Structure formats: structure tokens, C-alpha cells
N, CA, C and O of each residue as an XYZ file, in Angstrom:
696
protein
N    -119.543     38.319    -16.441
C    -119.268     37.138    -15.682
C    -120.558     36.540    -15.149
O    -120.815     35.337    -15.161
N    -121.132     37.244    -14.806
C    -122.649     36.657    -14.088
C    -122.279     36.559    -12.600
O    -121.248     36.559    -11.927
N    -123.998     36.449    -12.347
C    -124.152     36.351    -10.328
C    -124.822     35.338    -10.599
O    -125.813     35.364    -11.329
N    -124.048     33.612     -9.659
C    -124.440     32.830     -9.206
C    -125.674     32.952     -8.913
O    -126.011     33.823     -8.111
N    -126.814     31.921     -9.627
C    -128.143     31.984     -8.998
C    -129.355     33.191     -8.710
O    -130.353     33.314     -8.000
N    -128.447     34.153     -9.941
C    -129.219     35.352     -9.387
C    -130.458     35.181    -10.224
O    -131.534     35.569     -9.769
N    -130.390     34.678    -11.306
C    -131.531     34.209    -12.168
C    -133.006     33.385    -11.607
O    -134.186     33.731    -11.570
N    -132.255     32.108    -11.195
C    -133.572     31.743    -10.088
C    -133.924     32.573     -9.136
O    -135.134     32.694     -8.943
N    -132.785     33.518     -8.121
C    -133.727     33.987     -7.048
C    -134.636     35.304     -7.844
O    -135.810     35.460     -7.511
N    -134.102     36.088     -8.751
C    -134.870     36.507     -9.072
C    -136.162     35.826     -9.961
O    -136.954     36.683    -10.352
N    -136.337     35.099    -10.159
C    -137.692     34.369    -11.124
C    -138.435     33.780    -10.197
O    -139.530     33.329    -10.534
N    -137.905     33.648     -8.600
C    -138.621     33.060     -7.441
C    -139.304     34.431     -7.050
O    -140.524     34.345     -6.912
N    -138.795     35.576     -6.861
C    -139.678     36.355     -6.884
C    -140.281     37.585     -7.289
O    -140.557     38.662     -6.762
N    -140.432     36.833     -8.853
C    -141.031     37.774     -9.858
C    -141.315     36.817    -11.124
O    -140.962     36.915    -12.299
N    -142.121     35.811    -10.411
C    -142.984     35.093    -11.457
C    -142.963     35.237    -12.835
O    -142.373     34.458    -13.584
N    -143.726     36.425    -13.269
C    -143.896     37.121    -13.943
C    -142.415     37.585    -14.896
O    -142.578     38.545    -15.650
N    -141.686     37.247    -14.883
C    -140.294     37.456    -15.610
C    -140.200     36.598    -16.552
O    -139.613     36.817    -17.611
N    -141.115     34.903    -16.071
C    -140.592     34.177    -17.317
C    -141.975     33.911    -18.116
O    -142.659     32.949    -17.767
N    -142.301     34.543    -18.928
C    -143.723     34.346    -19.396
C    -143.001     34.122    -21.058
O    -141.990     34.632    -21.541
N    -143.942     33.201    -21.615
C    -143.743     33.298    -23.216
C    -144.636     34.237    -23.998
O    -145.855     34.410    -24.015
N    -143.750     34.713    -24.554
C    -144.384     36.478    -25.128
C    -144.599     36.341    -26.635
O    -143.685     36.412    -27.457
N    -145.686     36.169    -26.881
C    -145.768     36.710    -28.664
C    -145.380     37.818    -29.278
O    -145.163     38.788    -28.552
N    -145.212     37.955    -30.602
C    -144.786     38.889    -31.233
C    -145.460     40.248    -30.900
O    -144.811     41.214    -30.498
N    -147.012     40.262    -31.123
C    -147.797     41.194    -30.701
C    -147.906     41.530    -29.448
O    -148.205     42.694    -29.183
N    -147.701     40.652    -28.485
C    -147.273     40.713    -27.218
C    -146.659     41.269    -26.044
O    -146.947     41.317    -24.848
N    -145.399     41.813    -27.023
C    -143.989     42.593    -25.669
C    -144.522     43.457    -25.379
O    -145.287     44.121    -26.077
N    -144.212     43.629    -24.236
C    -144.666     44.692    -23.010
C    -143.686     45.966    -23.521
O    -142.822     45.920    -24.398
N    -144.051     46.995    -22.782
C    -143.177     48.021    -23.004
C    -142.321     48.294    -22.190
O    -142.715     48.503    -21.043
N    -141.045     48.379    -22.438
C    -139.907     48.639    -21.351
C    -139.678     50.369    -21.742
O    -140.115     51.125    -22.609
N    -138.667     50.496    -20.485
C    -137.722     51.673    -20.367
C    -136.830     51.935    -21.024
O    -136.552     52.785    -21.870
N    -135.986     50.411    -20.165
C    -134.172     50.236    -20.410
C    -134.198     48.891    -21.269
O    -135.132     48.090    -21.289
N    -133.353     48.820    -21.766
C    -132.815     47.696    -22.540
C    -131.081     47.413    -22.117
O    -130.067     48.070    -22.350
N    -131.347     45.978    -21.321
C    -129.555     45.772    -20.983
C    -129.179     44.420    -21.961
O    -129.665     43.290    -21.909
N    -128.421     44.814    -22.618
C    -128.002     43.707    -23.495
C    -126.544     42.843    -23.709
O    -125.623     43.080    -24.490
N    -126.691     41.817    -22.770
C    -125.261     41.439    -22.525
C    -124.548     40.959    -24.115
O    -124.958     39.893    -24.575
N    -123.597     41.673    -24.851
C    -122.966     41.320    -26.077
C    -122.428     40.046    -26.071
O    -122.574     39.598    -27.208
N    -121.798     39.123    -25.253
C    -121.584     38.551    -25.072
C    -121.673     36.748    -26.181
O    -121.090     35.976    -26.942
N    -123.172     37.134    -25.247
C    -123.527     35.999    -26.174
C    -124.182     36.355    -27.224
O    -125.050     35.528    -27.507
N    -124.117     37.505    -28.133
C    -124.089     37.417    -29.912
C    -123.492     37.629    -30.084
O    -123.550     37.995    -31.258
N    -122.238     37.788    -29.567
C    -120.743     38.046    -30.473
C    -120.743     36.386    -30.435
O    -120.703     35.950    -31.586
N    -120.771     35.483    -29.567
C    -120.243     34.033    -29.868
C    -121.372     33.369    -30.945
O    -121.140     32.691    -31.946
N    -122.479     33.735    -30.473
C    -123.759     33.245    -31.851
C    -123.125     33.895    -33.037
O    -122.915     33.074    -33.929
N    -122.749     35.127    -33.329
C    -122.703     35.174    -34.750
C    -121.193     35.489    -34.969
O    -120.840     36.542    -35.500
N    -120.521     34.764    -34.642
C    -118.785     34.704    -35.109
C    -118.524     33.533    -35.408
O    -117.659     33.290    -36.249
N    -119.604     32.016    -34.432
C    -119.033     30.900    -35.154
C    -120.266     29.980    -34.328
O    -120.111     29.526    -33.195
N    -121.590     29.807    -35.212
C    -122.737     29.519    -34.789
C    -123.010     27.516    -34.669
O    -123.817     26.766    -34.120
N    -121.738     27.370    -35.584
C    -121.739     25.951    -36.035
C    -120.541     25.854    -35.598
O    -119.867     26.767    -36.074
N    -119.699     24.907    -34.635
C    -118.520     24.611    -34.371
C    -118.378     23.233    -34.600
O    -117.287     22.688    -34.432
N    -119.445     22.571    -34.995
C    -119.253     21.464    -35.560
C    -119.234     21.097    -37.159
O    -119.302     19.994    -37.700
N    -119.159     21.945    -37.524
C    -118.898     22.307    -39.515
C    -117.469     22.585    -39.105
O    -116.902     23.402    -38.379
N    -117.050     21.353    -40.031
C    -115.346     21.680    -40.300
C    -115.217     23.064    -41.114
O    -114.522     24.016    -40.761
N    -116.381     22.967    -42.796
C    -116.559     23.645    -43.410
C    -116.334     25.193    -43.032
O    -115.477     25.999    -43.395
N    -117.607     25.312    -42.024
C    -118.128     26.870    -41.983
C    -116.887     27.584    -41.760
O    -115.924     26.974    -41.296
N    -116.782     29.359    -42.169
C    -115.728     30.085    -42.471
C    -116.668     31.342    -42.816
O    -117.441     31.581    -43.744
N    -116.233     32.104    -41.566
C    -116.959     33.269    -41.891
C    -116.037     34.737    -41.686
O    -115.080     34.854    -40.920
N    -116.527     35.673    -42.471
C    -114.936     36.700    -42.335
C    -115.113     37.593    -41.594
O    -116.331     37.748    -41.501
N    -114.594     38.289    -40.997
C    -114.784     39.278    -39.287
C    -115.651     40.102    -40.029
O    -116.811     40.045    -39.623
N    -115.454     40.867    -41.010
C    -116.688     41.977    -41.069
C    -117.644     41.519    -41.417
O    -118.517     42.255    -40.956
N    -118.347     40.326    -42.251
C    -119.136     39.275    -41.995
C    -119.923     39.278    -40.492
O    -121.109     39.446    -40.210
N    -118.619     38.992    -39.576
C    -119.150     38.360    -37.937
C    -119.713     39.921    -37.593
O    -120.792     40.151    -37.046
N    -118.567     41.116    -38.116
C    -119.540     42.270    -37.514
C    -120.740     42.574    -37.636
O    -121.455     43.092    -36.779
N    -121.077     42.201    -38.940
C    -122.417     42.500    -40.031
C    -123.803     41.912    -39.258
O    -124.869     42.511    -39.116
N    -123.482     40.665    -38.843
C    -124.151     40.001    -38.586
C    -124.790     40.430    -36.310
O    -125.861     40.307    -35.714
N    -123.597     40.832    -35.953
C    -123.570     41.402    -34.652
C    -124.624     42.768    -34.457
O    -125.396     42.850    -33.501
N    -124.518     43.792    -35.506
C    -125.284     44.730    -35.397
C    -126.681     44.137    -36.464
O    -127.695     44.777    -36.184
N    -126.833     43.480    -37.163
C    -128.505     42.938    -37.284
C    -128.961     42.322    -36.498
O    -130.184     42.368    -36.360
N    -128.292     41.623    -35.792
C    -129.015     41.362    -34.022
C    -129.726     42.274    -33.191
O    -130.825     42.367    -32.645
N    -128.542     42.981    -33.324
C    -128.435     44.186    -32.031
C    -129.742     44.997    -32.508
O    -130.657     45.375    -31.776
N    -129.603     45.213    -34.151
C    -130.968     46.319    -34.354
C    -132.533     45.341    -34.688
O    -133.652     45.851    -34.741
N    -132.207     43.768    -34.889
C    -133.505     43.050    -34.613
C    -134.294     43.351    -33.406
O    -135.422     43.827    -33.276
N    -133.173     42.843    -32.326
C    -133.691     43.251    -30.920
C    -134.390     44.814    -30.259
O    -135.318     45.178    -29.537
N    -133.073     45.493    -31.177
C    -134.210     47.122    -30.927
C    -135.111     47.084    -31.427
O    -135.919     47.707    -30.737
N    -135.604     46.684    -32.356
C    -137.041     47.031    -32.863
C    -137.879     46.083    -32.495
O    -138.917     45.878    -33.125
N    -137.487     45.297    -31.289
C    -138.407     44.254    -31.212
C    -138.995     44.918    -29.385
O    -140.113     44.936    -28.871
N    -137.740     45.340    -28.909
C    -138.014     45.048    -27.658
C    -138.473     47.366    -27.900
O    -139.149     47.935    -27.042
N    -137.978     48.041    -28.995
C    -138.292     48.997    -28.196
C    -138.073     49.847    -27.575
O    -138.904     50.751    -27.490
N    -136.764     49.912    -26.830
C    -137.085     50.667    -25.383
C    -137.514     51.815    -25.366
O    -138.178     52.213    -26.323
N    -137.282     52.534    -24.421
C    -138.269     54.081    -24.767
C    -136.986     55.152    -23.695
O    -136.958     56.383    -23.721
N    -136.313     54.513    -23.083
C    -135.552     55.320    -22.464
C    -133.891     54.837    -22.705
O    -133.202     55.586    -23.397
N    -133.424     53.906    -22.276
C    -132.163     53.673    -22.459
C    -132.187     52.312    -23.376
O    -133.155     51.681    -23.800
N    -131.035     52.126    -23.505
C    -130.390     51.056    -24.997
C    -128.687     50.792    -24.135
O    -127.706     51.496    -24.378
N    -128.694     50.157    -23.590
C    -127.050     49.203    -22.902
C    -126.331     48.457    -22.862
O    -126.090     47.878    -21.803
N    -125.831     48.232    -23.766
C    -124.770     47.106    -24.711
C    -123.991     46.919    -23.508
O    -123.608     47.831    -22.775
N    -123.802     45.812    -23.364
C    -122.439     45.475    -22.448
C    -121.334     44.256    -22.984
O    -121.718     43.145    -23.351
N    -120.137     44.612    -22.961
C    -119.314     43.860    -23.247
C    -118.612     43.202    -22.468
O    -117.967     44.123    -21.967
N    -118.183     42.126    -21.896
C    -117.185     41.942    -20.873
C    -115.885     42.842    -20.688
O    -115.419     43.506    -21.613
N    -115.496     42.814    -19.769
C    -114.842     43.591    -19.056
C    -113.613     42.429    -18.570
O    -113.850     41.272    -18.918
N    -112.395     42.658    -17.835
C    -111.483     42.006    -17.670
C    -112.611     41.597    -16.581
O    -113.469     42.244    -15.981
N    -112.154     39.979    -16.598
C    -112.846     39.071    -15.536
C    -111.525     38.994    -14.409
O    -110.380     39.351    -14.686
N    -111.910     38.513    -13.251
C    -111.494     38.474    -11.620
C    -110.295     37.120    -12.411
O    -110.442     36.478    -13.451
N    -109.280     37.102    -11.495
C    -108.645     35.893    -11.423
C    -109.120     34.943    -11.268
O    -109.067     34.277    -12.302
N    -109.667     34.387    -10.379
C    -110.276     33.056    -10.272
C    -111.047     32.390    -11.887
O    -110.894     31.312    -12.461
N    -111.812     33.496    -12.184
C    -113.103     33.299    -13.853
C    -111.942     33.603    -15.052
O    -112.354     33.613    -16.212
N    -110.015     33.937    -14.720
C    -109.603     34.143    -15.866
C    -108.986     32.576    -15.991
O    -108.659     32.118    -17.086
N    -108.869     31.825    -14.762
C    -108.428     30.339    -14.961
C    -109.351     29.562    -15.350
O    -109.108     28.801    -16.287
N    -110.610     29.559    -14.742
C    -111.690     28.975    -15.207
C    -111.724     28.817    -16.609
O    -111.704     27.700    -17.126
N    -111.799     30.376    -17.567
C    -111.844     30.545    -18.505
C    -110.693     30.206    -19.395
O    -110.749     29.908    -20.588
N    -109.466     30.314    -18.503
C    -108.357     29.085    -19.505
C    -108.176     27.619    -19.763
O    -107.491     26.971    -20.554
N    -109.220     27.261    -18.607
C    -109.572     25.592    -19.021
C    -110.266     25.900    -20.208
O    -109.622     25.496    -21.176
N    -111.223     26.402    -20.494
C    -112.401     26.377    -21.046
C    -111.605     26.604    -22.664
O    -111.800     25.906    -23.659
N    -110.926     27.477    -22.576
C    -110.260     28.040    -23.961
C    -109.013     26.848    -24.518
O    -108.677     26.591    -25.674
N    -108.566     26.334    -23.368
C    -107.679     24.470    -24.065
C    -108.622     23.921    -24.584
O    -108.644     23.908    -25.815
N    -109.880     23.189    -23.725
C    -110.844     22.175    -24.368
C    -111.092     22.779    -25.512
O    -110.689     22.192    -26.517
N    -111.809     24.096    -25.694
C    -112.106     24.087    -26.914
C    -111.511     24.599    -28.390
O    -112.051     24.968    -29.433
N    -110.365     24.463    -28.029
C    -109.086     24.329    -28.989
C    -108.779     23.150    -29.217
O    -108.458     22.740    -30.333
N    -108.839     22.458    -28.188
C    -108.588     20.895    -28.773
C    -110.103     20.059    -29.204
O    -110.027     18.918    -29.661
N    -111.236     20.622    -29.044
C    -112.187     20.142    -29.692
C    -112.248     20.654    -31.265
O    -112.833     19.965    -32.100
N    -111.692     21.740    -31.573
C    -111.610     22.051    -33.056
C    -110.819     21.090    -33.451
O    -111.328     20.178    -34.101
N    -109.494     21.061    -33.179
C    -108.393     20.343    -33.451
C    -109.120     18.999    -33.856
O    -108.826     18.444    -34.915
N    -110.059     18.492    -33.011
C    -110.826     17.201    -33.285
C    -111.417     16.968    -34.464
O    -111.246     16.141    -35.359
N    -112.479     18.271    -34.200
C    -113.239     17.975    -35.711
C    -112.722     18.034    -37.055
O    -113.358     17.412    -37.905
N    -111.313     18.892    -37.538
C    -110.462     19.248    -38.267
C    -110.062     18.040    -38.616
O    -109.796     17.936    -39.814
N    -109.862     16.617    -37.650
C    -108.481     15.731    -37.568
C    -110.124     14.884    -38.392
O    -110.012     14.280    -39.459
N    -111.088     14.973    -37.883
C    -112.173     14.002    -38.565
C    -112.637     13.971    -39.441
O    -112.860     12.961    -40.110
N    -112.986     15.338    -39.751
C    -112.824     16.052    -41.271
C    -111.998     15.128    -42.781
O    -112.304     14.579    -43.840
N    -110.602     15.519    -41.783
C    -109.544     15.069    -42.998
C    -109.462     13.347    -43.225
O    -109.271     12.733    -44.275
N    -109.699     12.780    -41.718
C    -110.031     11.490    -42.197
C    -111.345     11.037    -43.075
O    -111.102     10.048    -43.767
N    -112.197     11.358    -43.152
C    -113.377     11.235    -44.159
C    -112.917     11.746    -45.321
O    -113.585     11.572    -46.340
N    -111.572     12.536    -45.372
C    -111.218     12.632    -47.013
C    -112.151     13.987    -47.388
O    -112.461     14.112    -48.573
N    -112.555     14.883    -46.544
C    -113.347     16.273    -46.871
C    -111.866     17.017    -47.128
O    -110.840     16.910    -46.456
N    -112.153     17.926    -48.518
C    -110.914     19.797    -48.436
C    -111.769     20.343    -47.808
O    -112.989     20.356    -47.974
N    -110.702     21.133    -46.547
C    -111.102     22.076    -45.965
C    -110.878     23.204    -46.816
O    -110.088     23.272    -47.758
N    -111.838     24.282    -46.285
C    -111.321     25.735    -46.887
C    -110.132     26.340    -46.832
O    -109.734     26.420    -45.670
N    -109.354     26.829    -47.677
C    -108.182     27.378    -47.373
C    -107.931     28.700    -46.253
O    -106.792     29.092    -45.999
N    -109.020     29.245    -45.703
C    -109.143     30.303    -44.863
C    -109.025     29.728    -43.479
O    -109.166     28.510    -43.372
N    -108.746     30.559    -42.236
C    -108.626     29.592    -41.280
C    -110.351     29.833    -40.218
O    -111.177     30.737    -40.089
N    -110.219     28.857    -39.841
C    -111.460     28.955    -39.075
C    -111.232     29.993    -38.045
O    -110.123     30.413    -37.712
N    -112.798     30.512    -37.392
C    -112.590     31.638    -36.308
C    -112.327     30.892    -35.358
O    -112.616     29.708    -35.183
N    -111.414     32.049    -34.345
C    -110.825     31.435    -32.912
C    -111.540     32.026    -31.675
O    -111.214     33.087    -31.140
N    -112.668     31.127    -31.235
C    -113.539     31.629    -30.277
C    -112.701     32.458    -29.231
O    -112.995     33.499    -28.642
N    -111.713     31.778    -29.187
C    -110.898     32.388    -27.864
C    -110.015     33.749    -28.143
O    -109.188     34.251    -27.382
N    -110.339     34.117    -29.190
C    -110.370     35.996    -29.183
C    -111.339     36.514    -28.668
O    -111.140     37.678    -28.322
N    -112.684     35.975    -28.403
C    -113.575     36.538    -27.805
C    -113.093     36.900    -26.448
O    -113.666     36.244    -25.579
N    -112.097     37.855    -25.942
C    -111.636     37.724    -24.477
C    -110.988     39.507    -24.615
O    -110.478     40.042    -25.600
N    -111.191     39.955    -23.557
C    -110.499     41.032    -23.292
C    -109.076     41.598    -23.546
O    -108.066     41.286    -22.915
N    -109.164     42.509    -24.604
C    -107.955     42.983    -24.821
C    -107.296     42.348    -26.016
O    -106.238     42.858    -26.385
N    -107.647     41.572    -26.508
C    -107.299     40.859    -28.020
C    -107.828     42.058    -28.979
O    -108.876     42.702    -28.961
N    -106.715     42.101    -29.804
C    -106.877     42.854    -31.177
C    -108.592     42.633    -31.490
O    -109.355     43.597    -31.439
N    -109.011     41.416    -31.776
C    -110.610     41.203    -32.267
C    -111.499     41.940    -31.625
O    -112.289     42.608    -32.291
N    -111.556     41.969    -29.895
C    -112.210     42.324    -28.806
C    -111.770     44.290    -29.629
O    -112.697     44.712    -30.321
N    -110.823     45.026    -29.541
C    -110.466     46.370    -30.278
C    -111.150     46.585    -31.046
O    -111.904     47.555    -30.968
N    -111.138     45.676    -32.178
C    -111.672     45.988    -33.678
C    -113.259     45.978    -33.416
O    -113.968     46.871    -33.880
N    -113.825     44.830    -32.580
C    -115.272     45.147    -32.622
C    -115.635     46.326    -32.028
O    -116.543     47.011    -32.496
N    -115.030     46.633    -31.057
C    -115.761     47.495    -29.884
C    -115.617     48.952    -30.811
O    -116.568     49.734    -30.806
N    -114.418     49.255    -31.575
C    -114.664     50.111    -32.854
C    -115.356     50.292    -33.419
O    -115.878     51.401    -33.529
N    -115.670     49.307    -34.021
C    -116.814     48.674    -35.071
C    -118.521     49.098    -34.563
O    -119.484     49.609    -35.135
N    -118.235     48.544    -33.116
C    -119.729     48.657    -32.299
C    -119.532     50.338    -31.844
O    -120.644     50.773    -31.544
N    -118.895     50.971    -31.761
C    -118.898     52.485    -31.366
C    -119.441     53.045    -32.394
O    -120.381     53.786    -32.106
N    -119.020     52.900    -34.209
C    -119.099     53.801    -35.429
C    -120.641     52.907    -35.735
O    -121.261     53.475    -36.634
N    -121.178     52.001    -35.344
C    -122.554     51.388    -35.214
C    -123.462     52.097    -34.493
O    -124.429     52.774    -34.843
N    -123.017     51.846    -33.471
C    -124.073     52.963    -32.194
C    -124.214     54.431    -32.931
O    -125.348     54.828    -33.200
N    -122.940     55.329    -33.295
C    -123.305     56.099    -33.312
C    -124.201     56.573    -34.989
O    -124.855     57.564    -35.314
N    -123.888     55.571    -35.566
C    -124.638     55.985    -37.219
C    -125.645     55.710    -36.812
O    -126.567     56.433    -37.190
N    -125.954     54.674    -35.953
C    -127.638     54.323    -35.901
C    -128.255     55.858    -34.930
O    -129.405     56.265    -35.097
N    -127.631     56.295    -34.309
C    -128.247     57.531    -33.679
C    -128.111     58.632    -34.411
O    -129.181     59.241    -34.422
N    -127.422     59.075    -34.926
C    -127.665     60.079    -36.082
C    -128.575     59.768    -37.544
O    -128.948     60.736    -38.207
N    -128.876     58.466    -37.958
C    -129.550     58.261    -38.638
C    -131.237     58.118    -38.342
O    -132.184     58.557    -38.994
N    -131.205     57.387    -37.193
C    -132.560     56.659    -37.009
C    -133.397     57.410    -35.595
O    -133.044     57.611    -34.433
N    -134.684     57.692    -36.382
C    -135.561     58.740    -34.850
C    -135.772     57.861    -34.043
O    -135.784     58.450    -32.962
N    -136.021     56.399    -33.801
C    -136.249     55.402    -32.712
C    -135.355     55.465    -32.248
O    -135.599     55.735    -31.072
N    -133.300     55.310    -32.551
C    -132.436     55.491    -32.043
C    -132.422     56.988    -30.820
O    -132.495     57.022    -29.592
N    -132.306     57.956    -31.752
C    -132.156     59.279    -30.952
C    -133.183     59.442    -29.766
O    -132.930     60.387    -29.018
N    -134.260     58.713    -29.470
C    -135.146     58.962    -28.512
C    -134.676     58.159    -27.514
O    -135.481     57.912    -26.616
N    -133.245     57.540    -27.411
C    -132.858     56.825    -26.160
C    -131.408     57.302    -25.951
O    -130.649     57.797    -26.784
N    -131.231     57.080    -24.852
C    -129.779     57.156    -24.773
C    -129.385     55.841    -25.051
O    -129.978     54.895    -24.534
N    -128.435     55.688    -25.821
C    -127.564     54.857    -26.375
C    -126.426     54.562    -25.405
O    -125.702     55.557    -25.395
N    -125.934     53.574    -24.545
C    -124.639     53.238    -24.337
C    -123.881     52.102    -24.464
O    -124.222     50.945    -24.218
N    -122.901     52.483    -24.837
C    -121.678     51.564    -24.960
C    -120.620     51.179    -23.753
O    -119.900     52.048    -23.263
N    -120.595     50.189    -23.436
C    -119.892     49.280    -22.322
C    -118.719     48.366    -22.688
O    -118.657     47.166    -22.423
N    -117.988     48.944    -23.200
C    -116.702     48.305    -23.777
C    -116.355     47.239    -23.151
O    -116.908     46.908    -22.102
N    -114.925     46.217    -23.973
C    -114.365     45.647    -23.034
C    -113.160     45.948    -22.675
O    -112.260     45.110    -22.612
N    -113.038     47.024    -22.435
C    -111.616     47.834    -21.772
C    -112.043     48.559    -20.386
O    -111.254     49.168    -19.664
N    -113.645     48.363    -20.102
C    -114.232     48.635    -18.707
C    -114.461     47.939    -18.041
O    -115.238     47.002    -18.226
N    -113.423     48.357    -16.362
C    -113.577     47.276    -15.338
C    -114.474     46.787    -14.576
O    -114.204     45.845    -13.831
């Protein structure tokens, strides 16, 4: 869900947080906290303005853990690795989040309806439904599966893996 403003007060005092970092560059961390969040929505449906685009869940998974292991090998860590997934959000952020999930059902609905007037075939597959991205949906199950038998091949396979603790932060945790 996020903390209101916690971003500026922290960057007010710790300067030093927002620096542009070259490749050769990154500092060395500990921990690594990685909110899933936003690469499950980057790589499940990156273009929402392509009537076209159509991508298939193990596709969206495929693409979720080459993130996840870009970022490890970029950032490193040396002690922990902390995937976090959302978790059931508070009442107030689950209405919020049901405005949010109409508009952008009826903004597909839009581009679909504009699509067909320009005389474009759509694909016969159906487009992804951002709004599985939410707690407790079959999709939200299947990944966090998906991301468990991930975590753990990459730690039995890989010596950069095994030198951290690895955790997983489902979204079935409150």
C-alpha cells in the first residue's frame, strides 16, 4: 500500500538516496526489498494501449522472474533478498482500489471499441485483466506458486543465490 510521503521525508533526510548510479557504479548493499508489485503490472500488460498486445500467464511469469534475477545481479545483495507481494489492503485502499479497477475496465473497453472502429481483427485470445492483480484471485495463487518453485530453484541452483537468505512475502500475508 505505501506510507504517505514517506519517500520525500525520507530523501529530505538522506540526500544521498537519490543519486544517479552507473552501471559500474552500485554501491554495495546488505538487504534487497523488492516491492513485486510493480513488475508483476510492468510485465503482465506493459502496453495497455495496444488493442493488439496478448501475452500468456506463463509468458507474464517468465518475464517476472528475469526481472527479479536482472535486479539480483545488478543490485547484489550480500545478506538478504525480500520479495514482497501485497497483502490484503485496509478497507478504506480496498474502495479506493475499486474505483481504480471500474476506470480501468472501462478504459480497455475503450480502446477495444476504437480498435474495431478503425476496422483492426483483434486477437482471438482475451486480453490480460489487470484487476487480477489483487489479493486472493486464482492469478495472485498461481504466481505466488510460481514465485515460491522460482525462489527456491534459484537457491539450490545458483552460489550468489545461496549466500542470502531468500524471502518470500506472499499475498496471503497480512
Amino acid at each position: 500500500m505505501g506510507v504517505p510521503k514517506f519517500y520525500r521525508w525520507i530523501s529530505e533526510r538522506y540526500p544521498c538516496l537519490s543519486q544517479v548510479v552507473r552501471d559500474y557504479q552500485i554501491p554495495e548493499f546488505d538487504n534487497f526489498y523488492l516491492d513485486m508489485n510493480g513488475i508483476i503490472h510492468m510485465c503482465s500488460h506493459p502496453n495497455d494501449d495496444d488493442p493488439m498486445f496478448r501475452l500468456p500467464e506463463d509468458q507474464i511469469f517468465s518475464e517476472i522472474f528475469k526481472y527479479i534475477e536482472a535486479l539480483f545481479r545488478m543490485i547484489k545483495p550480500r545478506k538478504v533478498m525480500f520479495l514482497a507481494v501485497d497483502g490484503v489492503a485496509p478497507r478504506a485502499k480496498m474502495n479506493q482500489q475499486r474505483g481504480r479497477r471500474f476506470r480501468s475496465a472501462r478504459e480497455a473497453e475503450d480502446v477495444v471499441r476504437k480498435a474495431l472502429q478503425k476496422g483492426l481483427v483483434l486477437p482471438s485470445e482475451p486480453r490480460f485483466d489487470s484487476n487480477c492483480i489483487t489479493p486472493g484471485t486464482e492469478f495472485m495463487a498461481r504466481l505466488h506458486e510460481q514465485l515460491k518453485y522460482f525462489v527456491n530453484q534459484r537457491v539450490a541452483t545458483d552460489p550468489s543465490w545461496q549466500s542470502v537468505d531468500v524471502v518470500l512475502s506472499g499475498q496471503e500475508v497480512h
